[in-house]
Short mmCIF file of C-alpha atoms in Angstrom, two decimals:
data_model
loop_
_atom_site.label_atom_id
_atom_site.label_comp_id
_atom_site.label_asym_id
_atom_site.label_seq_id
_atom_site.Cartn_x
_atom_site.Cartn_y
_atom_site.Cartn_z
CA UNK A 1 106.21 112.80 105.00
CA UNK A 2 102.87 113.73 104.09
CA UNK A 3 102.27 115.96 101.45
CA UNK A 4 99.00 117.67 99.90
CA UNK A 5 98.30 116.63 96.44
CA UNK A 6 98.58 118.12 93.21
CA UNK A 7 97.69 117.88 89.91
CA UNK A 8 99.43 116.22 87.28
CA UNK A 9 101.84 113.71 86.53
CA UNK A 10 103.58 112.19 89.69
CA UNK A 11 102.60 114.80 91.63
CA UNK A 12 99.73 113.16 93.14
CA UNK A 13 101.28 110.25 94.78
CA UNK A 14 102.43 112.73 97.53
CA UNK A 15 100.10 111.34 100.74
CA UNK A 16 99.81 108.33 99.71
CA UNK A 17 103.84 107.78 100.02
CA UNK A 18 104.97 109.34 103.03
CA UNK A 19 102.65 107.51 104.78
CA UNK A 20 103.23 104.31 102.85
CA UNK A 21 107.28 104.83 103.41
CA UNK A 22 106.87 105.41 107.27
CA UNK A 23 105.03 101.84 106.68
CA UNK A 24 107.86 100.02 104.92
CA UNK A 25 110.58 101.58 106.61
CA UNK A 26 108.95 100.13 110.29
CA UNK A 27 108.70 96.35 108.50
CA UNK A 28 105.54 96.83 108.67
CA UNK A 29 104.35 95.47 104.89
CA UNK A 30 105.23 92.20 104.55
CA UNK A 31 106.61 89.48 106.64
CA UNK A 32 110.38 89.67 105.62
CA UNK A 33 112.42 91.87 106.79
CA UNK A 34 114.49 92.34 102.75
CA UNK A 35 111.35 93.21 100.68
CA UNK A 36 109.74 96.23 103.17
CA UNK A 37 113.61 97.36 102.83
CA UNK A 38 113.37 96.55 99.32
CA UNK A 39 109.46 98.74 98.45
CA UNK A 40 110.88 101.71 101.37
CA UNK A 41 114.23 102.30 98.95
CA UNK A 42 111.67 102.34 95.84
CA UNK A 43 108.86 104.08 97.32
CA UNK A 44 111.19 107.19 100.10
CA UNK A 45 114.08 107.41 96.62
CA UNK A 46 111.58 107.71 93.72
CA UNK A 47 108.03 108.42 94.71
CA UNK A 48 109.61 111.49 97.56
CA UNK A 49 113.84 111.91 96.39
CA UNK A 50 114.91 111.11 99.58
CA UNK A 51 117.09 108.37 101.35
CA UNK A 52 116.05 105.11 102.80
CA UNK A 53 119.38 105.28 104.70
CA UNK A 54 118.74 108.37 105.96
CA UNK A 55 115.93 107.79 107.25
CA UNK A 56 116.30 105.09 108.91
CA UNK A 57 119.64 106.23 110.72
CA UNK A 58 117.72 108.89 111.87
CA UNK A 59 114.45 107.55 113.07
CA UNK A 60 115.65 104.39 114.90
CA UNK A 61 117.53 106.58 117.18
CA UNK A 62 114.20 108.56 117.45
CA UNK A 63 112.51 104.96 118.51
CA UNK A 64 115.21 104.17 120.87
CA UNK A 65 115.78 107.42 122.92
CA UNK A 66 112.67 109.94 122.29
CA UNK A 67 112.94 113.51 123.16
CA UNK A 68 116.43 112.83 124.71
CA UNK A 69 119.16 115.97 123.50
CA UNK A 70 122.43 114.11 122.00
CA UNK A 71 120.47 110.59 121.40
CA UNK A 72 117.23 111.84 119.48
CA UNK A 73 118.14 114.25 116.15
CA UNK A 74 114.48 114.98 116.34
CA UNK A 75 115.31 117.76 119.08
CA UNK A 76 118.65 118.37 117.76
CA UNK A 77 117.20 121.84 116.65
CA UNK A 78 120.95 123.37 115.69
CA UNK A 79 120.65 126.17 118.89
CA UNK A 80 117.14 127.58 116.47
CA UNK A 81 115.23 126.46 119.60
CA UNK A 82 115.48 125.50 123.48
CA UNK A 83 113.33 122.57 124.71
CA UNK A 84 111.90 121.05 127.48
CA UNK A 85 112.68 122.61 131.21
CA UNK A 86 116.58 121.47 130.87
CA UNK A 87 118.24 122.97 128.12
CA UNK A 88 117.14 126.79 128.45
CA UNK A 89 118.00 127.06 131.69
CA UNK A 90 121.48 125.23 130.67
CA UNK A 91 121.73 127.88 127.76
CA UNK A 92 120.44 130.70 129.96
CA UNK A 93 122.95 130.06 132.82
CA UNK A 94 125.47 129.90 129.83
CA UNK A 95 124.09 132.54 128.59
CA UNK A 96 123.91 131.35 125.16
CA UNK A 97 122.58 133.66 122.27
CA UNK A 98 122.51 131.96 119.36
CA UNK A 99 118.22 133.57 119.00
CA UNK A 100 115.99 135.58 121.02
CA UNK A 101 114.61 131.80 122.69
CA UNK A 102 112.02 133.77 124.69
CA UNK A 103 110.39 135.01 120.72
CA UNK A 104 110.82 131.07 119.74
CA UNK A 105 107.06 131.01 119.69
CA UNK A 106 106.54 133.61 117.39
CA UNK A 107 109.88 133.32 115.00
CA UNK A 108 108.51 129.01 114.78
CA UNK A 109 106.09 130.05 112.47
CA UNK A 110 109.02 131.12 109.84
CA UNK A 111 111.19 128.74 110.37
CA UNK A 112 109.68 126.36 112.42
CA UNK A 113 106.79 124.48 109.32
CA UNK A 114 108.32 126.28 106.25
CA UNK A 115 111.16 125.69 105.97
CA UNK A 116 112.50 122.30 107.03
CA UNK A 117 111.90 120.09 105.08
CA UNK A 118 112.35 122.30 101.38
CA UNK A 119 115.69 123.36 103.76
CA UNK A 120 116.94 121.71 106.20
CA UNK A 121 116.00 118.08 105.26
CA UNK A 122 116.78 118.32 101.91
CA UNK A 123 119.99 120.09 102.12
CA UNK A 124 121.16 117.03 104.81
CA UNK A 125 119.62 113.76 103.16
CA UNK A 126 121.73 114.86 99.78
CA UNK A 127 124.81 115.76 101.26
CA UNK A 128 124.76 112.66 103.96
CA UNK A 129 123.88 110.22 100.52
CA UNK A 130 127.07 112.00 99.39
CA UNK A 131 129.16 111.98 102.30
CA UNK A 132 128.58 108.41 103.37
CA UNK A 133 128.27 107.21 99.28
CA UNK A 134 125.53 105.84 99.76
CA UNK A 135 125.58 105.60 96.06
CA UNK A 136 122.06 103.91 95.94
CA UNK A 137 119.81 105.75 97.42
CA UNK A 138 121.60 108.32 95.09
CA UNK A 139 120.27 107.13 92.44
CA UNK A 140 116.39 106.39 93.47
CA UNK A 141 116.73 110.10 94.47
CA UNK A 142 118.07 110.64 91.18
CA UNK A 143 115.28 109.54 90.00
CA UNK A 144 112.74 111.48 91.05
CA UNK A 145 114.47 114.36 90.70
CA UNK A 146 114.67 112.88 86.86
CA UNK A 147 111.36 111.87 86.45
CA UNK A 148 110.08 115.34 88.04
CA UNK A 149 111.78 117.45 85.54
CA UNK A 150 111.17 116.01 82.92
CA UNK A 151 106.67 115.88 83.51
CA UNK A 152 107.08 119.01 84.69
CA UNK A 153 109.72 121.26 82.53
CA UNK A 154 107.46 121.30 79.27
CA UNK A 155 104.34 122.90 81.08
CA UNK A 156 106.36 125.55 83.41
CA UNK A 157 110.09 125.35 81.99
CA UNK A 158 113.17 125.02 84.68
CA UNK A 159 112.39 128.47 87.17
CA UNK A 160 108.43 127.25 87.29
CA UNK A 161 109.60 123.59 88.22
CA UNK A 162 111.71 123.81 89.81
CA UNK A 163 109.45 126.90 92.05
CA UNK A 164 106.48 124.45 91.51
CA UNK A 165 108.90 121.63 93.28
CA UNK A 166 109.83 123.63 96.37
CA UNK A 167 105.87 124.97 96.85
CA UNK A 168 105.50 121.32 97.35
CA UNK A 169 107.66 120.94 99.52
CA UNK A 170 107.04 123.97 101.31
CA UNK A 171 103.29 122.51 101.83
CA UNK A 172 104.38 119.33 102.66
CA UNK A 173 106.99 120.68 105.58
CA UNK A 174 104.19 122.72 107.00
CA UNK A 175 101.83 119.17 107.67
CA UNK A 176 104.85 116.92 108.80
CA UNK A 177 106.09 119.53 111.62
CA UNK A 178 102.64 119.80 112.93
CA UNK A 179 101.78 116.63 113.27
CA UNK A 180 105.45 115.31 114.71
CA UNK A 181 105.50 117.98 116.87
CA UNK A 182 102.35 117.47 118.37
CA UNK A 183 103.12 114.57 119.66
CA UNK A 184 105.79 114.89 121.14
CA UNK A 185 107.78 118.23 121.73
CA UNK A 186 104.75 118.50 124.01
CA UNK A 187 107.04 116.22 126.49
CA UNK A 188 108.87 115.90 128.23
CA UNK A 189 112.06 116.84 126.13
CA UNK A 190 115.53 116.50 128.51
CA UNK A 191 118.65 114.75 129.14
CA UNK A 192 118.29 110.44 129.97
CA UNK A 193 116.27 109.54 132.81
CA UNK A 194 117.16 105.75 133.93
CA UNK A 195 113.99 104.84 133.87
CA UNK A 196 112.05 101.28 132.20
CA UNK A 197 111.84 101.56 128.33
CA UNK A 198 107.57 101.96 128.68
CA UNK A 199 107.79 104.38 131.34
CA UNK A 200 110.29 106.41 128.84
CA UNK A 201 108.32 105.95 125.89
CA UNK A 202 105.09 107.40 127.43
CA UNK A 203 106.69 109.90 128.94
CA UNK A 204 108.50 111.26 125.39
CA UNK A 205 104.93 110.43 123.60
CA UNK A 206 101.20 111.20 123.80
CA UNK A 207 98.22 110.55 121.77
CA UNK A 208 95.06 113.01 119.97
CA UNK A 209 91.88 111.82 120.61
CA UNK A 210 90.55 108.84 117.40
CA UNK A 211 88.44 110.42 114.83
CA UNK A 212 87.63 110.40 111.25
CA UNK A 213 89.56 113.48 110.34
CA UNK A 214 92.35 112.84 112.71
CA UNK A 215 93.00 109.44 112.05
CA UNK A 216 93.52 110.82 108.30
CA UNK A 217 94.86 114.25 109.23
CA UNK A 218 98.05 112.18 111.30
CA UNK A 219 98.06 108.93 109.00
CA UNK A 220 96.82 107.39 112.65
CA UNK A 221 99.44 108.02 113.94
CA UNK A 222 97.66 110.13 116.31
CA UNK A 223 98.17 107.41 118.30
CA UNK A 224 101.45 107.93 118.50
CA UNK A 225 101.59 106.01 121.59
CA UNK A 226 100.92 102.81 120.48
CA UNK A 227 103.11 103.86 117.48
CA UNK A 228 106.11 103.59 119.97
CA UNK A 229 105.23 100.76 121.71
CA UNK A 230 104.56 98.62 118.76
CA UNK A 231 106.34 100.47 115.57
CA UNK A 232 105.65 97.26 114.05
CA UNK A 233 102.56 97.36 113.88
CA UNK A 234 100.36 98.67 111.06
CA UNK A 235 99.11 102.08 111.58
CA UNK A 236 96.00 101.14 110.79
CA UNK A 237 95.49 98.80 113.79
CA UNK A 238 96.92 100.91 116.33
CA UNK A 239 93.24 102.00 117.81
CA UNK A 240 91.92 98.28 118.16
CA UNK A 241 95.08 98.11 121.20
CA UNK A 242 94.42 101.63 122.57
CA UNK A 243 92.26 100.28 124.94
CA UNK A 244 94.75 97.19 126.45
CA UNK A 245 97.77 100.15 126.78
CA UNK A 246 96.09 102.68 127.96
CA UNK A 247 94.60 100.03 131.35
CA UNK A 248 97.73 98.75 131.80
CA UNK A 249 99.30 102.45 131.83
CA UNK A 250 96.16 102.84 134.57
CA UNK A 251 97.37 99.12 136.52
CA UNK A 252 101.07 100.92 137.27
CA UNK A 253 100.32 104.46 137.55
CA UNK A 254 102.53 105.47 134.08
CA UNK A 255 100.28 108.68 132.67
CA UNK A 256 98.68 108.49 129.51
CA UNK A 257 98.28 111.32 127.28
CA UNK A 258 95.67 112.50 125.33
CA UNK A 259 94.43 115.57 123.57
CA UNK A 260 91.78 117.12 121.02
CA UNK A 261 93.64 118.21 118.14
CA UNK A 262 93.12 121.69 118.61
CA UNK A 263 94.67 121.74 122.25
CA UNK A 264 97.46 119.68 120.18
CA UNK A 265 98.64 122.06 117.81
CA UNK A 266 97.97 124.79 120.65
CA UNK A 267 100.75 123.28 123.21
CA UNK A 268 103.12 122.97 120.51
CA UNK A 269 103.52 126.93 121.18
CA UNK A 270 102.51 126.61 124.35
CA UNK A 271 105.82 125.06 125.21
CA UNK A 272 108.10 127.15 123.51
CA UNK A 273 106.61 130.17 125.36
CA UNK A 274 107.25 128.66 127.96
CA UNK A 275 110.38 126.71 127.57
CA UNK A 276 111.64 130.31 125.72
CA UNK A 277 111.00 132.23 129.66
CA UNK A 278 112.90 129.55 131.66
CA UNK A 279 115.80 130.20 129.22
CA UNK A 280 115.30 134.19 129.65
CA UNK A 281 114.87 134.18 132.98
CA UNK A 282 118.51 131.96 133.90
CA UNK A 283 120.04 134.50 131.23
CA UNK A 284 119.34 137.74 133.25
CA UNK A 285 119.24 135.77 136.96
CA UNK A 286 121.58 133.44 137.28
#
């Protein structure tokens, strides 16, 4: 997870450790998998306070079946949002209204970017480690919290350090949500279509145009198509193979979507609004 840099011991590791844990998790640093796994536990555990096993279990499902309900946990929105075309119509037909989904493009700003990491992810990570008795990952996470509070309590007190921790994750959560959803939530989301692997990956992912800022802002994951096709490839090499992937898609008539950053961010809200309208129409008329 990306996190904005802060002053003070330990806090400055945020931006680097976010992308770094992703690299180790995808086994893209060392030749031997075992070294990637070992360092991954240190980076995501001691530098981020999260769980390597939790991340692997969740993220590998996403890569295997991106944007497929009940198979990709990233589109499991716990009834807070309806996504794509199929889900809002099904919810509408069944008269399911956990929230006013026709306004989801508006309340997204209140419960999406601000709360995903500070509330949902942190609760899920801690509970997963305890329920699964993942004591190794839990020990690494405890070492993170011990280091953090040992560093900041002398400056801010217990309450101040706790507020500071959650403020960092509040900022981190905004960055994380916008970067990840601009590549996926705007694409096809639904039940599994029986198509070849290449087509299924391209249907669920899109790219954001390359630039110095876009590469930095997204950690080179603006090349999301290439990342999904070659998940163990180091991120900084995606731009080298992008022309080859694009030509392969053109050869076989597979759509390769690439867009400017601002449009990609706006498309998140547009897709939520469109799905919300589909739900409202089905809820009222079907």
